[in-house]
Amino acid sequence: MVGGVFGCFITRQGLEELRRYEYRGGGSTPIDRLMNPWWDYVAGKLPLWLSPNLLTVFGFGCTLLCMLLVMSWMPHLREAAPRWVYFAMCLLLFVYQTLDAVDGKQARRTNSSTPLGQLFDHGCDSFSTVFAVFINAATARMGVCMFSYVLLAILQMQMFIYSWWEIHFHVYRCHTGVTGVTEGQLVTMGVNLLGAIFGPDIFLLTFGQCLALTYSPAAAFFPDCLLNTPMQYIISFPFYLLLTYMLVSDIFNGCRLVNDKALAIREFRLVHDCLSSPKLSTEGSWSCPVSCVVEYRPQRERRTQGLLSSLSPRLQVSPKKTARRREAHLRLAACASTYTRIYVCASSCMDLEIELDAFLGQQLHAGRCVAPRQRRSLTGVSTFVF
């Protein structure tokens, strides 16, 4: 296992697969092809000694600066910021988009493309995607509401689908053929440009008020419900439709083309993990016994047992030695929503690998369960190999 501050997260087998990894892109969209001459021009002007990973860091720094501006001027995602803030975020996002497209060209140009660089690029992009949610919500003055949460959830699920698609088809496909990441970045830049030109109050006006300021006779052709809708929702709704279309299209096409359809569909249960925070509740409405098999080295026995006990005050541990492994019988106090997950917490604390375990209702779903199927489905008690 390869460890760090948060525990072990890459196995030795995973490292070997990482060395053999070869990136294969999934094509481009019409907007990508329209922007490509600009990206080629910028890539041709870069010095050969410039590392592509450094370009990735600079691009990530641009989105990080945008996030710092949001935190400084719009901490609750609904405050009005000076116009220069929106213009600065628009410019920073354009620089990020350019560097994100150019770093791969620079890697191929200097023959320095590596799997680690690709992993680093996608890792930074994953953070930048989450930043984009807060930038959009703050610019449109949405506040902390259901619309902001839905946008975050859709983008998180979309990032999961990209990885899922690459696992099954060995192609990193981040578009539907018509729309993709570039289009989303341009929409975010456009929203910030509106705030820079017309001011932040433009998003709080209703559609009818905007028509009255521009061409009032046109209001007769629209229903009252649309005229009374704030512009922040008018602008955001097409963006939501675009993201939902991309998500549903990727899921449908992936399940249609994949060979092992049953396995692929089961993996979509992991999408729930994008919508929940890993936690162990100490005030549960019910408890479910879980029989776990914990395999670890003898020299780490005391440490592992102590960490297992410290996960929760309500977590009862009864070690039982067997010939080849140690069994730990756990009683997990589940939260009132009857949904929780323990694998993130346990993996980071105990250096263990757990594929998936989720309490959904009172039935335990396990990724690698060695218990009989009848026992698992009837009692909710399963045996994991960590």
Coordinates of C-alpha atoms in Angstrom, one line a residue, residues 41-368:
Y41 CA -1.1 29.0 -31.0
V42 CA -0.5 29.3 -27.3
A43 CA 1.2 25.9 -27.1
G44 CA 3.5 26.9 -29.9
K45 CA 4.7 30.0 -28.0
L46 CA 5.6 28.1 -24.8
P47 CA 9.3 27.3 -24.2
L48 CA 10.3 23.7 -24.4
W49 CA 11.7 23.7 -20.9
L50 CA 8.4 24.5 -19.3
S51 CA 6.9 21.5 -17.6
P52 CA 3.3 20.6 -18.5
N53 CA 2.6 19.9 -14.8
L54 CA 3.6 23.5 -14.0
L55 CA 0.9 24.6 -16.5
T56 CA -1.5 22.4 -14.7
V57 CA -0.6 24.1 -11.4
F58 CA -0.9 27.6 -12.8
G59 CA -4.3 26.7 -14.2
F60 CA -5.5 25.3 -10.9
G61 CA -4.1 28.4 -9.2
C62 CA -6.5 30.5 -11.4
T63 CA -9.5 28.6 -10.2
L64 CA -8.2 28.8 -6.6
L65 CA -7.9 32.6 -6.9
C66 CA -11.5 32.7 -8.2
M67 CA -12.6 30.7 -5.1
L68 CA -10.7 33.1 -2.8
L69 CA -12.5 36.0 -4.5
V70 CA -15.8 34.3 -3.8
M71 CA -14.8 33.6 -0.2
S72 CA -13.8 37.3 0.3
W73 CA -16.6 39.1 -1.4
M74 CA -19.5 36.6 -1.6
P75 CA -19.1 34.2 1.4
H76 CA -22.8 33.3 1.5
L77 CA -23.1 33.1 -2.3
R78 CA -25.6 35.9 -2.4
E79 CA -23.7 39.1 -1.7
A80 CA -23.1 41.7 -4.4
A81 CA -19.4 42.1 -5.3
P82 CA -17.7 45.0 -7.2
R83 CA -17.8 44.6 -11.0
W84 CA -14.0 44.1 -11.2
V85 CA -14.4 40.9 -9.2
Y86 CA -16.7 39.4 -11.9
F87 CA -14.4 40.6 -14.6
A88 CA -11.3 39.2 -12.8
M89 CA -13.1 35.8 -12.4
C90 CA -14.0 35.7 -16.0
L91 CA -10.4 36.4 -17.0
L92 CA -9.0 33.9 -14.6
L93 CA -11.4 31.2 -15.9
F94 CA -10.4 31.9 -19.4
V95 CA -6.7 31.5 -18.5
Y96 CA -7.6 28.3 -16.7
Q97 CA -9.4 26.9 -19.7
T98 CA -6.5 27.8 -21.9
L99 CA -3.9 26.2 -19.6
D100 CA -6.0 23.1 -19.1
A101 CA -6.1 22.6 -22.8
V102 CA -2.5 23.5 -23.5
D103 CA -0.8 21.3 -20.8
G104 CA -1.5 18.1 -22.7
K105 CA -0.2 19.6 -25.9
Q106 CA 2.9 20.8 -24.1
A107 CA 3.4 17.2 -22.8
R108 CA 3.2 15.7 -26.2
R109 CA 5.3 18.5 -27.7
T110 CA 8.1 17.9 -25.2
N111 CA 7.6 14.1 -25.1
S112 CA 7.1 14.3 -21.3
S113 CA 3.6 12.8 -21.1
T114 CA 3.3 10.4 -18.1
P115 CA 0.5 8.6 -16.3
L116 CA 1.3 10.6 -13.1
G117 CA 0.9 13.9 -15.0
Q118 CA -2.5 12.7 -16.4
L119 CA -3.6 11.7 -12.9
F120 CA -2.4 15.1 -11.5
D121 CA -4.3 17.0 -14.3
H122 CA -7.6 15.2 -13.7
G123 CA -7.2 15.6 -9.9
C124 CA -6.8 19.3 -10.3
D125 CA -9.7 19.4 -12.7
S126 CA -11.9 17.6 -10.1
F127 CA -11.2 20.3 -7.6
S128 CA -11.8 23.0 -10.2
T129 CA -15.2 21.5 -11.1
V130 CA -16.3 21.9 -7.5
F131 CA -15.0 25.5 -7.4
A132 CA -17.0 26.2 -10.6
V133 CA -20.2 25.3 -8.7
F134 CA -19.6 27.9 -6.0
I135 CA -18.4 30.5 -8.6
N136 CA -21.7 30.1 -10.6
A137 CA -23.9 30.1 -7.5
A138 CA -22.1 33.2 -6.1
T139 CA -22.1 35.1 -9.4
A140 CA -25.8 34.5 -9.9
R141 CA -26.4 35.3 -6.2
M142 CA -28.2 32.0 -5.7
G143 CA -27.2 31.6 -2.1
V144 CA -27.1 28.4 -0.1
C145 CA -30.2 26.7 -1.5
M146 CA -31.5 23.6 -3.2
F147 CA -30.5 24.8 -6.6
S148 CA -26.8 25.2 -5.5
Y149 CA -26.9 21.8 -4.0
V150 CA -28.4 20.2 -7.1
L151 CA -25.7 21.8 -9.3
L152 CA -23.0 20.4 -7.0
A153 CA -24.6 17.0 -7.0
I154 CA -24.9 16.8 -10.8
L155 CA -21.3 17.8 -11.4
Q156 CA -20.0 15.3 -8.8
M157 CA -22.0 12.6 -10.4
Q158 CA -20.7 13.7 -13.8
M159 CA -17.1 13.3 -12.6
F160 CA -18.0 9.8 -11.4
I161 CA -19.4 8.9 -14.8
Y162 CA -16.2 10.1 -16.5
S163 CA -14.2 7.7 -14.4
W164 CA -16.7 4.9 -14.8
W165 CA -16.6 5.4 -18.5
E166 CA -12.8 5.2 -18.6
I167 CA -12.9 2.0 -16.5
H168 CA -15.1 0.1 -18.9
F169 CA -14.1 1.7 -22.2
H170 CA -10.5 2.8 -21.5
V171 CA -11.3 6.2 -22.9
Y172 CA -11.5 9.4 -20.9
R173 CA -14.7 10.8 -22.4
C174 CA -15.9 14.1 -20.9
H175 CA -18.5 15.1 -23.5
T176 CA -21.6 13.9 -25.3
G177 CA -20.3 14.7 -28.8
V178 CA -22.2 18.0 -28.9
T179 CA -21.6 19.5 -25.5
G180 CA -18.8 19.0 -22.9
V181 CA -16.5 20.6 -20.4
T182 CA -15.5 23.6 -22.7
E183 CA -19.2 24.6 -23.1
G184 CA -19.7 24.6 -19.3
Q185 CA -16.6 26.7 -18.8
L186 CA -17.8 29.2 -21.4
V187 CA -21.2 29.4 -19.7
T188 CA -19.5 30.2 -16.4
M189 CA -17.4 32.9 -18.0
G190 CA -20.5 34.3 -19.7
V191 CA -22.4 34.6 -16.3
N192 CA -19.4 36.4 -14.8
L193 CA -19.2 38.7 -17.9
L194 CA -22.9 39.6 -17.4
G195 CA -22.2 40.6 -13.8
A196 CA -19.2 42.7 -14.9
I197 CA -21.1 44.5 -17.6
F198 CA -24.6 45.0 -16.1
G199 CA -23.7 44.7 -12.4
P200 CA -24.6 42.0 -9.9
D201 CA -28.2 43.3 -9.4
I202 CA -29.1 42.0 -12.9
F203 CA -29.5 38.5 -11.5
L204 CA -32.1 39.7 -9.0
L205 CA -34.4 41.4 -11.5
T206 CA -37.3 39.4 -12.9
F207 CA -37.6 38.6 -16.5
G208 CA -40.4 41.1 -16.9
Q209 CA -38.3 43.9 -15.4
C210 CA -35.5 43.2 -17.8
L211 CA -38.0 43.3 -20.7
A212 CA -39.3 46.6 -19.4
L213 CA -35.8 48.0 -19.5
T214 CA -35.1 46.8 -23.0
Y215 CA -38.3 46.3 -25.0
S216 CA -41.5 46.4 -23.0
P217 CA -44.0 45.4 -25.7
A218 CA -42.4 42.0 -25.8
A219 CA -43.8 41.2 -22.4
A220 CA -47.2 40.6 -23.9
F221 CA -46.0 37.4 -25.5
F222 CA -44.9 35.7 -22.3
P223 CA -46.9 34.2 -19.4
D224 CA -46.9 35.9 -16.0
C225 CA -45.2 33.0 -14.3
L226 CA -42.2 33.5 -16.7
L227 CA -42.3 37.3 -16.3
N228 CA -42.1 37.0 -12.5
T229 CA -39.2 34.6 -12.5
P230 CA -35.8 36.1 -11.4
M231 CA -33.1 36.2 -14.0
Q232 CA -30.8 34.1 -11.9
Y233 CA -33.1 31.1 -12.6
I234 CA -33.7 32.1 -16.2
I235 CA -30.0 32.0 -16.8
S236 CA -29.3 28.9 -14.7
F237 CA -32.1 26.7 -16.0
P238 CA -30.5 26.0 -19.5
F239 CA -27.3 25.2 -17.7
Y240 CA -29.1 22.7 -15.5
L241 CA -30.7 21.1 -18.6
L242 CA -27.4 20.9 -20.3
L243 CA -25.7 19.1 -17.4
T244 CA -28.7 16.8 -16.9
Y245 CA -28.7 15.9 -20.5
M246 CA -24.9 15.1 -20.4
L247 CA -25.4 12.9 -17.3
V248 CA -28.3 10.9 -18.6
S249 CA -26.8 10.5 -22.0
D250 CA -23.5 9.2 -20.6
I251 CA -25.4 6.7 -18.3
F252 CA -27.7 5.5 -21.0
N253 CA -25.0 5.1 -23.7
G254 CA -22.6 3.5 -21.2
C255 CA -25.1 0.9 -20.1
R256 CA -26.0 0.2 -23.7
L257 CA -22.5 -0.3 -24.9
V258 CA -20.8 -2.0 -21.9
N259 CA -20.3 -5.8 -22.0
D260 CA -21.0 -6.6 -18.4
K261 CA -24.2 -4.7 -18.0
A262 CA -25.0 -6.1 -14.6
L263 CA -21.7 -5.1 -13.1
A264 CA -21.9 -1.6 -14.6
I265 CA -25.3 -1.0 -13.2
R266 CA -24.3 -2.2 -9.8
E267 CA -21.4 0.2 -9.8
F268 CA -23.8 3.1 -10.2
R269 CA -24.8 2.6 -6.6
L270 CA -21.6 4.4 -5.8
V271 CA -23.2 7.6 -7.1
H272 CA -24.9 7.7 -3.7
D273 CA -21.5 8.3 -2.2
C274 CA -21.3 11.6 -4.1
L275 CA -24.4 12.8 -2.3
S276 CA -23.5 11.8 1.3
S277 CA -20.8 12.7 3.8
P278 CA -18.9 9.9 5.3
K279 CA -19.7 9.7 9.0
L280 CA -20.4 7.5 12.0
S281 CA -23.4 8.5 14.0
T282 CA -23.3 8.0 17.7
E283 CA -27.0 8.8 18.1
G284 CA -28.8 6.3 15.9
S285 CA -32.4 5.2 15.7
W286 CA -31.4 1.6 15.2
S287 CA -28.3 -0.6 15.1
C288 CA -27.2 -3.3 12.7
P289 CA -24.6 -6.0 13.6
V290 CA -21.8 -6.3 11.1
S291 CA -19.4 -9.2 11.2
C292 CA -16.2 -8.0 9.6
V293 CA -13.0 -9.9 8.8
V294 CA -10.0 -7.6 9.4
E295 CA -6.7 -8.8 7.9
Y296 CA -3.5 -7.0 9.1
R297 CA 0.0 -7.6 10.1
P298 CA 0.6 -8.9 13.7
Q299 CA 2.9 -6.0 14.6
R300 CA 0.0 -3.6 14.0
E301 CA -2.5 -5.6 16.0
R302 CA -2.8 -3.3 19.0
R303 CA -2.9 -0.2 16.8
T304 CA -5.6 -1.6 14.5
Q305 CA -7.7 -2.7 17.4
G306 CA -7.5 0.6 19.1
L307 CA -8.4 2.6 16.0
L308 CA -11.3 0.3 15.4
S309 CA -12.6 1.0 18.9
S310 CA -12.1 4.8 18.5
L311 CA -14.2 5.1 15.4
S312 CA -17.3 5.6 17.5
P313 CA -18.2 5.4 21.2
R314 CA -21.1 3.1 20.2
L315 CA -18.9 0.8 18.1
Q316 CA -18.5 -2.4 20.0
V317 CA -15.4 -4.6 19.1
S318 CA -15.2 -8.3 20.1
P319 CA -11.9 -9.7 18.6
K320 CA -11.9 -13.3 17.9
K321 CA -8.7 -15.0 16.5
T322 CA -9.0 -17.6 13.8
A323 CA -6.3 -19.6 12.0
R324 CA -5.6 -17.1 9.3
R325 CA -7.4 -13.9 10.3
R326 CA -9.0 -11.9 13.1
E327 CA -12.7 -11.3 13.2
A328 CA -14.1 -8.2 14.6
H329 CA -17.9 -8.1 15.3
L330 CA -19.1 -4.5 15.0
R331 CA -22.3 -3.0 16.0
L332 CA -22.8 0.2 14.1
A333 CA -25.3 2.8 15.3
A334 CA -26.7 4.1 12.0
C335 CA -28.1 7.6 11.6
A336 CA -31.8 8.3 11.6
S337 CA -31.8 8.6 7.8
T338 CA -30.8 4.9 7.7
Y339 CA -28.0 5.6 5.3
T340 CA -24.3 5.9 6.3
R341 CA -21.0 4.6 5.1
I342 CA -17.9 3.6 7.0
Y343 CA -15.3 2.7 4.4
V344 CA -13.8 6.2 4.0
C345 CA -13.3 6.6 7.7
A346 CA -12.1 3.1 8.3
S347 CA -9.7 3.2 5.3
S348 CA -8.1 6.4 6.4
C349 CA -7.7 5.3 10.0
M350 CA -6.8 1.7 9.6
D351 CA -5.1 1.5 6.2
L352 CA -7.7 -0.9 5.0
E353 CA -9.3 -1.4 1.6
I354 CA -13.1 -1.5 1.5
E355 CA -14.9 -1.4 -1.8
L356 CA -18.4 -0.5 -0.8
D357 CA -20.7 -0.9 2.2
A358 CA -23.8 1.2 2.7
F359 CA -26.7 0.9 5.0
L360 CA -29.8 1.5 2.8
G361 CA -32.8 0.8 4.9
Q362 CA -31.7 -2.1 7.0
Q363 CA -30.1 -4.2 4.2
L364 CA -26.3 -4.2 3.9
H365 CA -24.9 -3.9 0.4
A366 CA -21.3 -5.1 0.1
G367 CA -18.9 -5.0 -2.7
R368 CA -16.8 -7.9 -1.6

